[in-house]
Coordinates of C-alpha atoms and ligand atoms in Angstrom, one line a residue:
Chain A
X84 CA -56.8 -20.4 -35.7
X85 CA -53.5 -20.0 -35.3
X86 CA -53.7 -16.7 -33.4
X87 CA -56.3 -18.9 -30.7
X88 CA -53.9 -21.7 -30.2
X89 CA -51.0 -19.4 -29.4
X90 CA -53.3 -17.3 -26.9
X91 CA -54.4 -20.6 -25.4
X92 CA -50.9 -21.6 -25.1
X93 CA -50.2 -18.5 -23.3
X94 CA -53.0 -18.9 -20.9
X95 CA -51.8 -22.2 -20.1
X96 CA -48.3 -21.1 -19.2
X97 CA -49.7 -18.6 -17.2
X98 CA -51.8 -20.8 -15.3
X99 CA -48.9 -23.1 -15.0
X100 CA -46.9 -20.6 -13.7
X101 CA -49.6 -19.5 -10.9
X102 CA -50.0 -22.9 -10.0
X103 CA -45.9 -23.3 -9.4
X104 CA -46.3 -20.5 -7.2
X105 CA -48.8 -21.5 -5.0
X106 CA -47.0 -24.6 -4.7
X107 CA -43.8 -23.0 -4.1
X108 CA -45.6 -21.4 -1.1
X109 CA -46.6 -24.3 0.5
X110 CA -43.5 -26.6 0.1
X111 CA -40.3 -25.6 1.9
X112 CA -38.1 -23.7 -0.3
X113 CA -34.7 -24.9 -1.6
X114 CA -32.0 -22.2 -2.0
X115 CA -31.4 -20.7 -5.6
X116 CA -29.3 -19.4 -7.8
X117 CA -29.2 -15.9 -9.5
X118 CA -27.0 -15.0 -12.4
X119 CA -26.1 -11.3 -13.1
X120 CA -24.5 -10.2 -16.5
X121 CA -22.7 -7.1 -17.6
X122 CA -23.0 -5.9 -21.0
X123 CA -20.5 -3.6 -22.2
X124 CA -21.8 -0.7 -24.7
X125 CA -20.9 2.9 -25.9
X126 CA -24.3 4.2 -26.2
X127 CA -26.0 1.9 -28.7
X128 CA -22.5 0.5 -29.9
X129 CA -21.0 -2.7 -28.3
X130 CA -18.1 -2.0 -26.6
X131 CA -15.2 -3.2 -28.0
X132 CA -11.0 -2.7 -27.6
X133 CA -9.1 -0.9 -30.4
X134 CA -12.0 0.4 -31.9
X135 CA -13.1 4.1 -32.5
X136 CA -16.2 5.6 -30.8
X137 CA -17.6 9.3 -31.0
X138 CA -19.2 10.9 -27.8
X139 CA -21.8 12.6 -29.3
X140 CA -22.2 15.0 -26.5
X141 CA -18.4 16.3 -26.7
X142 CA -17.8 15.2 -30.1
X143 CA -14.7 13.7 -28.8
X144 CA -13.7 10.1 -30.0
X145 CA -11.8 7.7 -28.7
X146 CA -10.7 4.0 -28.8
X147 CA -10.1 2.0 -25.9
X148 CA -7.3 -0.2 -25.1
X149 CA -8.3 -0.9 -21.6
X150 CA -11.3 -1.2 -19.3
X151 CA -11.5 -3.1 -16.0
X152 CA -13.3 -2.3 -13.0
X153 CA -14.1 -4.0 -9.4
X154 CA -17.7 -4.5 -8.3
X155 CA -18.5 -5.9 -4.6
X156 CA -20.3 -6.0 -1.9
X157 CA -23.9 -7.2 -3.8
X158 CA -27.0 -7.4 -1.9
X159 CA -30.1 -8.7 -2.6
X160 CA -33.2 -7.2 -1.4
X161 CA -36.4 -9.0 -0.9
X162 CA -39.8 -7.9 -1.4
X163 CA -40.4 -7.6 2.4
X164 CA -37.5 -5.4 2.6
X165 CA -35.3 -8.1 4.4
X166 CA -31.6 -8.4 2.4
X167 CA -29.3 -11.1 1.5
X168 CA -25.6 -10.4 1.7
X169 CA -22.9 -12.4 -0.3
X170 CA -20.4 -14.1 2.0
X171 CA -17.6 -11.6 2.4
X172 CA -15.2 -13.7 0.8
X173 CA -17.0 -14.3 -2.3
X174 CA -18.4 -10.6 -2.7
X175 CA -15.6 -9.1 -4.9
X176 CA -15.3 -9.5 -8.9
X177 CA -13.3 -8.1 -11.2
X178 CA -15.1 -7.1 -14.8
X179 CA -13.0 -7.3 -17.8
X180 CA -15.3 -6.7 -20.9
X181 CA -12.6 -8.6 -23.0
X182 CA -12.9 -11.7 -20.9
X183 CA -16.0 -13.9 -21.2
X184 CA -15.3 -15.6 -17.9
X185 CA -15.0 -11.9 -16.0
X186 CA -18.5 -10.5 -17.3
X187 CA -21.0 -12.5 -15.1
X188 CA -21.3 -13.1 -11.6
X189 CA -23.0 -16.3 -10.1
X190 CA -25.0 -15.8 -6.9
X191 CA -25.0 -19.3 -5.6
X192 CA -27.2 -20.5 -2.4
X193 CA -29.3 -17.7 -2.5
X194 CA -32.4 -18.0 0.1
X195 CA -35.5 -18.8 -1.9
X196 CA -37.9 -15.8 -2.2
X197 CA -39.1 -13.2 -4.2
X198 CA -36.4 -10.6 -4.9
X199 CA -36.9 -6.8 -6.1
X200 CA -33.7 -4.8 -6.2
X201 CA -29.8 -5.3 -6.2
X202 CA -27.5 -3.0 -4.5
X203 CA -23.7 -3.2 -5.2
X204 CA -20.7 -0.7 -4.8
X205 CA -18.1 0.0 -7.6
X206 CA -15.0 -0.5 -6.0
X207 CA -13.8 -1.9 -2.8
X208 CA -14.7 -1.1 0.4
X209 CA -12.4 0.4 3.0
X210 CA -12.6 -2.6 5.5
X211 CA -11.3 -5.1 2.7
X212 CA -8.9 -2.6 1.3
X213 CA -7.1 -2.4 4.6
X214 CA -7.3 -6.1 5.7
X215 CA -4.5 -8.3 6.1
X216 CA -3.4 -9.7 2.8
X217 CA -3.8 -13.2 4.0
X218 CA -7.3 -12.7 4.7
X219 CA -8.3 -11.3 1.4
X220 CA -9.9 -13.2 -1.3
X221 CA -7.9 -14.4 -4.3
X222 CA -9.3 -11.9 -6.4
X223 CA -7.7 -9.0 -4.5
X224 CA -4.5 -10.8 -4.2
X225 CA -1.9 -8.0 -5.3
X226 CA 0.3 -10.9 -7.0
X227 CA -2.9 -12.2 -8.8
X228 CA -5.7 -10.9 -10.9
X229 CA -5.7 -7.5 -8.9
X230 CA -1.9 -7.1 -9.8
X231 CA -2.5 -4.0 -12.4
X232 CA -5.5 -2.8 -10.3
X233 CA -3.6 -2.1 -7.2
X234 CA -1.6 1.1 -6.3
X235 CA 1.4 0.1 -4.2
X236 CA 3.1 3.3 -3.1
X237 CA -0.6 4.3 -1.5
X238 CA -2.1 1.0 -0.7
X239 CA -5.2 0.3 -2.4
X240 CA -7.2 -0.7 -5.4
X241 CA -8.0 0.8 -8.7
X242 CA -11.9 0.8 -9.0
X243 CA -11.8 1.2 -12.7
X244 CA -9.1 1.4 -15.0
X245 CA -10.0 3.1 -18.4
X246 CA -7.2 3.4 -21.2
X247 CA -7.0 4.3 -24.6
X248 CA -6.0 7.2 -27.3
X249 CA -7.9 10.2 -28.6
X250 CA -7.0 12.4 -31.3
X251 CA -8.1 15.0 -28.4
X252 CA -5.6 14.0 -26.0
X253 CA -2.5 16.0 -25.6
X254 CA -0.4 13.5 -23.9
X255 CA 2.2 11.8 -25.8
X256 CA 0.8 9.3 -28.0
X257 CA -2.6 10.8 -27.7
X258 CA -3.2 8.2 -24.9
X259 CA -5.9 8.7 -22.1
X260 CA -5.7 7.3 -18.8
X261 CA -8.1 7.1 -16.2
X262 CA -7.1 5.0 -13.1
X263 CA -9.9 5.7 -10.4
X264 CA -9.9 4.6 -6.7
X265 CA -9.4 5.7 -3.1
X266 CA -11.5 4.3 -0.6
X267 CA -11.5 7.2 1.7
X268 CA -8.1 7.6 3.6
X269 CA -6.7 5.2 6.3
X270 CA -6.3 7.5 9.2
X271 CA -6.4 10.9 7.3
X272 CA -9.3 11.5 5.2
X273 CA -8.6 11.1 1.1
X274 CA -10.8 11.0 -1.7
X275 CA -13.5 8.5 -1.7
X276 CA -14.3 7.0 -5.0
X277 CA -16.5 4.1 -3.7
X278 CA -20.2 4.6 -5.3
X279 CA -23.2 2.2 -4.7
X280 CA -25.4 1.8 -7.1
X281 CA -29.2 0.4 -6.2
X282 CA -31.2 -1.4 -9.4
X283 CA -34.7 -1.9 -9.0
X284 CA -36.1 -4.6 -10.8
X285 CA -39.6 -3.1 -11.3
X286 CA -41.4 -6.5 -10.5
X287 CA -40.7 -9.3 -8.0
X288 CA -38.1 -12.1 -9.3
X289 CA -38.5 -15.4 -7.9
X290 CA -35.6 -17.5 -6.9
X291 CA -35.5 -20.9 -5.7
X292 CA -34.3 -24.4 -6.7
X293 CA -36.0 -24.2 -9.8
X294 CA -35.8 -20.8 -10.8
X295 CA -32.3 -19.4 -11.7
X296 CA -33.1 -15.7 -13.0
X297 CA -30.3 -14.1 -15.0
X298 CA -30.2 -9.9 -14.7
X299 CA -28.8 -8.1 -17.8
X300 CA -27.1 -5.0 -17.1
X301 CA -26.0 -2.9 -19.8
X302 CA -22.7 -0.9 -18.7
X303 CA -22.8 2.3 -20.9
X304 CA -19.3 3.5 -20.8
X305 CA -20.3 7.0 -22.2
X306 CA -21.7 7.8 -19.2
X307 CA -18.0 7.6 -18.1
X308 CA -17.8 10.9 -19.9
X309 CA -21.2 12.2 -19.7
X310 CA -22.5 12.1 -16.4
X311 CA -23.0 14.9 -13.9
X312 CA -19.9 16.0 -14.7
X313 CA -18.7 16.4 -18.4
X314 CA -15.5 14.9 -18.6
X315 CA -13.5 15.9 -21.8
X316 CA -10.5 14.0 -22.9
X317 CA -9.1 17.3 -24.1
X318 CA -9.2 18.9 -20.6
X319 CA -8.3 15.8 -18.6
X320 CA -6.5 13.2 -20.6
X321 CA -4.9 11.4 -17.3
X322 CA -6.7 11.1 -14.1
X323 CA -5.4 9.3 -11.4
X324 CA -5.1 9.6 -7.6
X325 CA -6.5 13.3 -7.4
X326 CA -9.5 15.5 -6.3
X327 CA -11.1 15.3 -9.9
X328 CA -11.5 11.6 -9.5
X329 CA -14.5 11.7 -7.3
X330 CA -16.5 13.6 -10.3
X331 CA -15.4 10.7 -12.7
X332 CA -16.7 8.2 -9.8
X333 CA -19.9 9.8 -9.7
X334 CA -20.1 9.4 -13.8
X335 CA -19.2 5.9 -13.7
X336 CA -21.9 4.8 -11.1
X337 CA -24.5 6.0 -13.7
X338 CA -23.0 3.5 -16.1
X339 CA -25.0 0.6 -14.7
X340 CA -28.7 0.0 -15.7
X341 CA -30.9 -2.8 -15.8
X342 CA -31.8 -4.1 -19.5
X343 CA -33.7 -7.1 -18.8
X344 CA -34.3 -10.2 -16.6
X345 CA -34.1 -14.1 -17.9
X346 CA -36.5 -15.0 -15.3
X347 CA -35.3 -18.6 -15.9
Chain B
X9 CA 30.6 -6.8 42.0
X10 CA 33.9 -6.2 44.5
X11 CA 37.2 -5.1 42.4
X12 CA 39.2 -8.1 44.2
X13 CA 36.3 -10.5 42.8
X14 CA 36.9 -9.3 39.2
X15 CA 40.7 -9.7 39.7
X16 CA 40.4 -13.2 40.5
X17 CA 38.2 -14.3 37.8
X18 CA 40.0 -12.3 35.3
X19 CA 41.4 -15.1 33.6
X20 CA 38.4 -17.1 33.7
X21 CA 36.2 -14.3 32.3
X22 CA 38.8 -14.0 29.3
X23 CA 38.6 -17.7 28.7
X24 CA 34.8 -17.5 28.6
X25 CA 35.0 -14.4 26.3
X26 CA 37.3 -16.6 23.9
X27 CA 34.8 -19.3 24.4
X28 CA 32.1 -17.3 23.5
X29 CA 33.7 -15.5 20.7
X30 CA 35.1 -18.9 19.0
X31 CA 31.2 -20.1 19.4
X32 CA 29.6 -17.0 17.7
X33 CA 32.2 -17.5 14.8
X34 CA 31.1 -21.1 14.0
X35 CA 27.1 -20.6 15.1
X36 CA 26.2 -17.1 13.8
X37 CA 23.6 -18.5 11.9
X38 CA 22.4 -21.0 14.5
X39 CA 21.6 -18.2 17.4
X40 CA 17.8 -18.4 17.7
X41 CA 16.1 -15.2 16.4
X42 CA 13.9 -13.6 18.6
X43 CA 12.3 -10.0 18.5
X44 CA 13.3 -8.1 22.0
X45 CA 11.7 -5.0 23.3
X46 CA 14.4 -2.5 24.3
X47 CA 13.4 -1.9 28.0
X48 CA 13.7 2.0 27.2
X49 CA 11.6 2.0 24.4
X50 CA 7.4 2.3 24.0
X51 CA 5.6 -0.6 23.0
X52 CA 5.9 -1.5 19.3
X53 CA 3.2 -0.4 16.6
X54 CA 3.7 -3.7 14.8
X55 CA 1.1 -6.5 15.3
X56 CA 3.4 -9.1 16.2
X57 CA 0.5 -11.7 17.1
X58 CA -0.1 -11.7 13.6
X59 CA 3.3 -12.4 12.5
X60 CA 5.5 -13.3 15.0
X61 CA 9.2 -13.5 14.3
X62 CA 10.7 -16.9 14.2
X63 CA 14.1 -18.0 13.1
X64 CA 12.9 -19.8 10.0
X65 CA 11.0 -16.9 9.1
X66 CA 13.7 -14.2 9.9
X67 CA 16.0 -16.4 7.6
X68 CA 13.8 -16.5 4.9
X69 CA 12.9 -12.8 4.9
X70 CA 16.7 -12.1 4.9
X71 CA 17.3 -14.1 1.9
X72 CA 14.4 -12.5 -0.1
X73 CA 16.0 -8.8 1.3
X74 CA 19.2 -9.4 -0.4
X75 CA 17.9 -11.7 -3.5
X76 CA 18.2 -9.9 -6.9
X77 CA 15.7 -12.3 -8.3
X78 CA 13.1 -9.7 -6.7
X79 CA 13.8 -7.3 -9.8
X80 CA 13.0 -7.8 -13.1
X81 CA 16.6 -8.2 -14.5
X82 CA 17.9 -9.9 -11.3
X83 CA 20.2 -6.9 -10.8
X84 CA 18.6 -5.3 -7.6
X85 CA 17.9 -6.5 -4.4
X86 CA 16.3 -4.6 -1.4
X87 CA 19.8 -4.5 -0.1
X88 CA 21.2 -2.7 -2.7
X89 CA 19.2 0.4 -1.8
X90 CA 19.2 -0.4 2.0
X91 CA 22.8 -1.2 2.9
X92 CA 23.1 -2.4 6.4
X93 CA 26.3 -0.7 7.0
X94 CA 24.8 2.4 5.9
X95 CA 21.9 2.0 8.6
X96 CA 20.1 0.4 5.4
X97 CA 20.5 3.5 3.5
X98 CA 21.5 4.1 0.0
X99 CA 25.0 5.7 1.2
X100 CA 25.9 8.6 -1.0
X101 CA 23.2 9.1 -3.0
X102 CA 20.4 11.7 -2.7
X103 CA 18.0 9.9 -5.0
X104 CA 18.4 6.0 -5.0
X105 CA 18.9 4.6 -8.2
X106 CA 17.2 1.6 -9.2
X107 CA 17.0 -0.7 -12.4
X108 CA 18.8 0.6 -15.5
X109 CA 20.2 3.1 -13.2
X110 CA 16.8 5.2 -13.3
X111 CA 16.8 7.5 -10.1
X112 CA 13.9 7.0 -7.4
X113 CA 11.8 10.1 -6.1
X114 CA 13.2 10.1 -3.1
X115 CA 16.4 9.5 -0.9
X116 CA 16.0 5.9 0.8
X117 CA 15.4 6.1 4.2
X118 CA 16.7 3.7 6.8
X119 CA 15.1 0.3 7.4
X120 CA 15.5 1.1 11.3
X121 CA 13.1 0.7 14.2
X122 CA 10.5 0.2 12.2
X123 CA 8.4 -2.2 14.3
X124 CA 7.5 1.3 16.2
X125 CA 6.3 2.9 12.6
X126 CA 2.6 3.0 11.9
X127 CA 2.9 4.4 8.6
X128 CA 5.7 4.1 5.7
X129 CA 7.7 5.9 3.1
X130 CA 8.4 9.6 3.5
X131 CA 4.6 10.7 2.8
X132 CA 3.4 7.7 5.2
X133 CA 1.2 6.3 2.2
X134 CA 2.0 2.8 3.1
X135 CA -0.3 1.6 6.4
X136 CA 1.3 -1.7 7.2
X137 CA 5.0 -2.6 6.9
X138 CA 4.1 -6.0 5.1
X139 CA 2.8 -4.2 2.1
X140 CA 5.8 -1.8 1.5
X141 CA 7.9 -4.5 -0.4
X142 CA 5.1 -4.3 -3.0
X143 CA 6.0 -0.7 -4.0
X144 CA 9.7 -0.9 -4.5
X145 CA 9.2 -4.0 -6.4
X146 CA 6.8 -2.9 -8.9
X147 CA 7.7 0.7 -9.2
X148 CA 9.5 1.0 -12.9
X149 CA 12.4 2.8 -11.7
X150 CA 13.3 0.8 -8.6
X151 CA 13.0 -3.0 -9.3
X152 CA 10.6 -3.0 -12.1
X153 CA 9.1 -6.0 -11.6
X154 CA 5.7 -7.8 -10.9
X155 CA 5.0 -9.2 -7.6
X156 CA 3.3 -12.4 -9.6
X157 CA 6.7 -13.1 -11.4
X158 CA 8.8 -12.8 -8.3
X159 CA 6.6 -15.6 -6.6
X160 CA 6.8 -17.5 -9.8
X161 CA 10.8 -17.4 -9.8
X162 CA 10.7 -18.2 -6.0
X163 CA 8.2 -21.3 -6.9
X164 CA 10.7 -22.6 -9.3
X165 CA 13.3 -22.7 -6.4
X166 CA 13.2 -25.9 -4.3
X167 CA 15.5 -24.5 -1.5
X168 CA 13.0 -21.4 -1.4
X169 CA 9.9 -23.9 -1.1
X170 CA 12.1 -25.4 1.7
X171 CA 12.5 -22.4 3.5
X172 CA 8.7 -21.4 3.2
X173 CA 7.8 -24.9 4.6
X174 CA 9.9 -24.5 7.5
X175 CA 8.8 -20.4 8.2
X176 CA 5.2 -21.0 7.3
X177 CA 4.6 -25.0 7.8
X178 CA 3.9 -25.6 3.9
X179 CA 5.6 -25.1 0.7
X180 CA 3.0 -23.1 -0.6
X181 CA 4.5 -19.2 -1.8
X182 CA 2.1 -17.0 -1.4
X183 CA 1.6 -13.4 -1.7
X184 CA 1.0 -13.0 2.1
X185 CA 3.7 -15.2 3.5
X186 CA 6.2 -13.4 1.1
X187 CA 5.4 -10.2 2.7
X188 CA 5.3 -11.4 6.2
X189 CA 8.7 -13.3 5.8
X190 CA 10.4 -9.8 4.3
X191 CA 8.6 -7.8 7.2
X192 CA 10.1 -10.0 10.1
X193 CA 13.8 -9.5 8.7
X194 CA 13.1 -5.7 8.6
X195 CA 11.3 -5.8 12.2
X196 CA 14.8 -7.2 13.6
X197 CA 16.5 -4.0 12.4
X198 CA 16.6 -2.6 15.7
X199 CA 18.8 0.2 16.9
X200 CA 18.8 0.8 20.5
X201 CA 22.4 0.7 21.6
X202 CA 23.9 3.8 20.9
X203 CA 26.0 5.6 23.9
X204 CA 23.0 7.7 24.4
X205 CA 20.7 4.7 24.8
X206 CA 23.4 3.2 27.2
X207 CA 23.6 6.7 28.9
X208 CA 19.3 6.4 29.2
X209 CA 20.2 3.2 31.0
X210 CA 22.7 4.6 33.2
X211 CA 25.7 2.4 31.6
X212 CA 27.4 5.4 29.9
X213 CA 28.0 9.0 30.4
X214 CA 27.8 12.1 28.1
X215 CA 30.7 14.5 28.1
X216 CA 29.7 18.1 29.5
X217 CA 29.6 19.3 25.7
X218 CA 27.2 16.3 24.7
X219 CA 25.1 17.1 27.6
X220 CA 24.6 20.7 26.5
X221 CA 24.0 19.5 23.0
X222 CA 21.1 17.1 24.4
X223 CA 19.7 20.2 26.5
X224 CA 19.5 22.2 23.2
X225 CA 18.2 19.6 21.4
X226 CA 15.4 19.1 24.1
X227 CA 14.6 22.8 23.6
X228 CA 14.5 23.0 19.5
X229 CA 14.2 19.8 18.2
X230 CA 12.6 17.2 20.4
X231 CA 9.0 18.4 19.8
X232 CA 9.1 16.7 16.3
X233 CA 12.5 14.4 16.8
X234 CA 10.9 13.0 20.1
X235 CA 11.5 10.0 22.3
X236 CA 14.0 7.3 22.1
X237 CA 13.1 7.0 18.4
X238 CA 13.8 10.6 17.5
X239 CA 10.5 11.3 15.4
X240 CA 7.0 12.1 16.7
X241 CA 5.8 10.0 13.6
X242 CA 3.7 12.9 12.2
X243 CA 3.9 14.5 8.9
X244 CA 5.5 18.2 9.0
X245 CA 6.9 20.7 6.8
X246 CA 10.4 21.8 8.1
X247 CA 10.8 24.6 5.3
X248 CA 12.9 23.0 2.6
X249 CA 11.9 24.9 -0.4
X250 CA 9.9 23.0 -3.0
X251 CA 12.2 21.2 -6.1
X252 CA 11.1 20.2 -9.3
X253 CA 11.4 16.5 -9.7
X254 CA 9.9 13.9 -12.3
X255 CA 7.1 11.9 -11.1
X256 CA 6.2 9.2 -13.9
X257 CA 7.9 10.8 -16.5
X258 CA 6.5 14.4 -15.8
X259 CA 7.6 17.1 -14.7
X260 CA 6.4 17.7 -10.8
X261 CA 7.0 19.0 -7.4
X262 CA 7.0 16.4 -4.6
X263 CA 4.2 17.5 -2.4
X264 CA 5.0 15.1 0.5
X265 CA 1.9 13.8 2.3
X266 CA -0.3 15.5 0.1
X267 CA 0.2 12.8 -2.6
X268 CA -1.8 10.6 -0.3
X269 CA -4.4 12.9 1.8
X270 CA -5.1 15.5 -1.2
X271 CA -5.8 17.6 1.5
X272 CA -4.0 21.2 0.8
X273 CA -2.9 21.6 4.6
X274 CA -0.7 18.3 3.9
X275 CA 1.1 19.9 0.9
X276 CA 5.0 19.3 1.3
X277 CA 5.1 17.8 4.7
X278 CA 7.1 14.4 5.0
X279 CA 7.3 12.0 7.9
X280 CA 9.4 13.5 10.5
X281 CA 12.7 11.1 10.4
X282 CA 14.6 9.3 13.1
X283 CA 18.3 11.0 13.8
X284 CA 19.8 7.8 15.0
X285 CA 22.8 6.8 12.8
X286 CA 23.1 10.0 10.8
X287 CA 26.9 9.3 10.9
X288 CA 26.0 6.6 8.2
X289 CA 22.7 7.9 6.4
X290 CA 23.9 10.7 4.9
X291 CA 22.6 12.6 2.6
X292 CA 19.6 14.0 4.5
X293 CA 16.1 14.9 3.8
X294 CA 13.6 13.4 1.7
X295 CA 15.7 14.5 -1.3
X296 CA 19.0 14.2 0.1
X297 CA 19.6 17.9 -0.6
X298 CA 22.1 18.1 2.0
X299 CA 25.4 16.3 2.2
X300 CA 26.4 17.3 6.0
X301 CA 24.8 17.8 9.2
X302 CA 26.6 21.4 9.2
X303 CA 24.3 22.2 6.4
X304 CA 21.4 20.8 8.2
X305 CA 22.1 23.1 10.7
X306 CA 22.3 26.0 8.9
X307 CA 19.2 25.0 7.0
X308 CA 17.0 25.3 10.6
X309 CA 19.1 28.7 11.2
X310 CA 18.8 30.4 7.7
X311 CA 17.5 28.4 5.3
X312 CA 13.7 27.7 6.3
X313 CA 11.4 29.0 3.9
X314 CA 8.2 30.3 5.1
X315 CA 5.1 28.7 3.2
X316 CA 1.2 28.3 4.4
X317 CA 2.0 24.8 5.7
X318 CA 5.4 25.5 7.6
X319 CA 5.5 24.1 11.0
X320 CA 4.2 26.5 13.7
X321 CA 6.9 25.2 15.4
X322 CA 9.5 26.9 13.0
X323 CA 7.9 30.2 13.0
X324 CA 7.8 31.4 16.5
X325 CA 8.0 34.9 17.9
X326 CA 8.0 36.6 14.5
X327 CA 10.8 34.7 13.2
X328 CA 11.3 31.8 10.7
X329 CA 13.5 29.1 11.5
X330 CA 15.3 28.0 14.5
X331 CA 18.3 30.2 15.7
X332 CA 21.5 28.4 16.4
X333 CA 24.8 30.2 16.9
X334 CA 28.3 28.4 16.3
X335 CA 28.8 27.0 19.8
X336 CA 25.0 25.7 19.9
X337 CA 25.5 24.0 16.5
X338 CA 29.1 22.5 17.8
X339 CA 27.0 21.0 20.8
X340 CA 24.1 19.7 18.9
X341 CA 26.7 18.0 16.5
X342 CA 28.3 16.2 19.4
X343 CA 25.1 15.3 20.8
X344 CA 23.7 13.4 17.5
X345 CA 27.1 11.8 17.5
X346 CA 25.9 9.8 20.5
X347 CA 23.2 8.6 18.4
X348 CA 25.1 6.3 16.2
X349 CA 25.0 2.8 17.0
X350 CA 28.0 0.9 15.9
X351 CA 26.7 -2.4 16.8
X352 CA 23.5 -2.0 14.6
X353 CA 25.4 -1.5 11.6
X354 CA 27.8 -4.2 12.0
X355 CA 25.2 -6.6 13.5
X356 CA 26.0 -10.0 11.7
X357 CA 22.5 -11.3 11.8
X358 CA 21.5 -8.8 9.6
X359 CA 24.3 -8.0 7.0
X360 CA 24.2 -10.1 3.9
X361 CA 27.0 -12.3 4.5
Ligands
CU420 CU1 24.7 3.2 -5.9

């Protein structure tokens, strides 16, 4: 009896959902919102600073002390293939897994419609990296949030900064430091660590004035080590602006996967 | 003008001179500041349309340039390493020393004629003059301060808020305004009034020895030290043997332009320096390894080290280096002397006091 009741509830819900959809198509649609959340993990464990993790592939253990990175240039792709790109000045985000206000992106004023994928880059594009400081958004102010995410001697942003300690590191204090960046060089080609990531929803997600879906991405820090290149702390305890950085960039691109979507 | 006329007006001229001088003394600060293009120079690389030099902007930039609050312990200013009477270099130091007397990686180059440069630093890593200032402020061995702290210190000072208002229209102290003001001051550091400049403009003559030096220079040096800037602003390896240095506490070698491009073909290349005001800028080269110009010339003559990136200009017809005999050296030195610009190093607008 109870089961039947639940079932009928479901049917009702499904019906009303259908009705709503039909209604939406008829009524002029209002812009909506979309939220993108970044949840940080190390494999199956929740990421945390000052906590020891083990990389099952390499057997190395590590204790993160800092992780921050830039994501930018978000575009949302509609069912019909058309795209919505966030306004340039609002399309740069610093993500910090230790700061609750820096793990979520709110896309406001998103044109109503059915969306099937997002695309973004990890890093800061070359155009913005070389723009006049006066024209950069506050998140990229070298005296603001971007202060410790910026190379002044080789101006450009550190896209991903990941530091910690590991018994496998031969550096003093057993530290490891990965400061990865490089947008391709100003007038002479140099390393490019910008990586673009496309995430398919696997379904069409409705956005309009009533629907504020939320995408939950999982950022698996293990992928930083175990990607197309296997990064061993013992072999590379410090990687900053050098050619090996691009291999790490190939790895960090893989960190981002869709876990689930809250439709409302 | 006719000599007779000059005689007649000599007294009047003298009087005018005196008047002008006394006016100068009283009003040094009041002369409106304007960036002027020297007639015999190429057009500048700096985009003045986005940051025109104004009197108020320049004054602010000057104060910032000489303000020790830009360093962590308020001990060092830009002017500590870029001393105007040394043509804005750190005289007598091969490597400069910054906060807590720590050594810099490189020898401080002159802040001079930078309006014509496209890239800054010995490796050209910084692509805009405005952006350069962040690097010494934040380098641990230079000023070791956070840009945000610097701005906080300035915001707390009412006289600075006033100056930002005068320069940019409101009291807001932002990263961009701070950098633009510093750039305005640095852009005014133009050296274009050496004897050689006056010779080019037909206002002075060169001795026979100096002319001989000029001829040798054009033949042997001007490919790289080109034009009135005495640099083609390219990156080249002039055959200095790499030396061990410490980079961020680690034993290393200074790979020059390679640090920026990571292209093996750029190993040990450095921005060709200008040769103006060499009298004031010793020691020489990116690491200040040569104390005298004689040593520099001897380097070109006999010290050039072969390497895969050595400039082809320095390995011609089967010989490494630039052959220079003693008479040629003497003439070259005489010519290089004509590039010293006393009016630049003594420019009261640019000096701290
Ligand atoms: Cu000193």
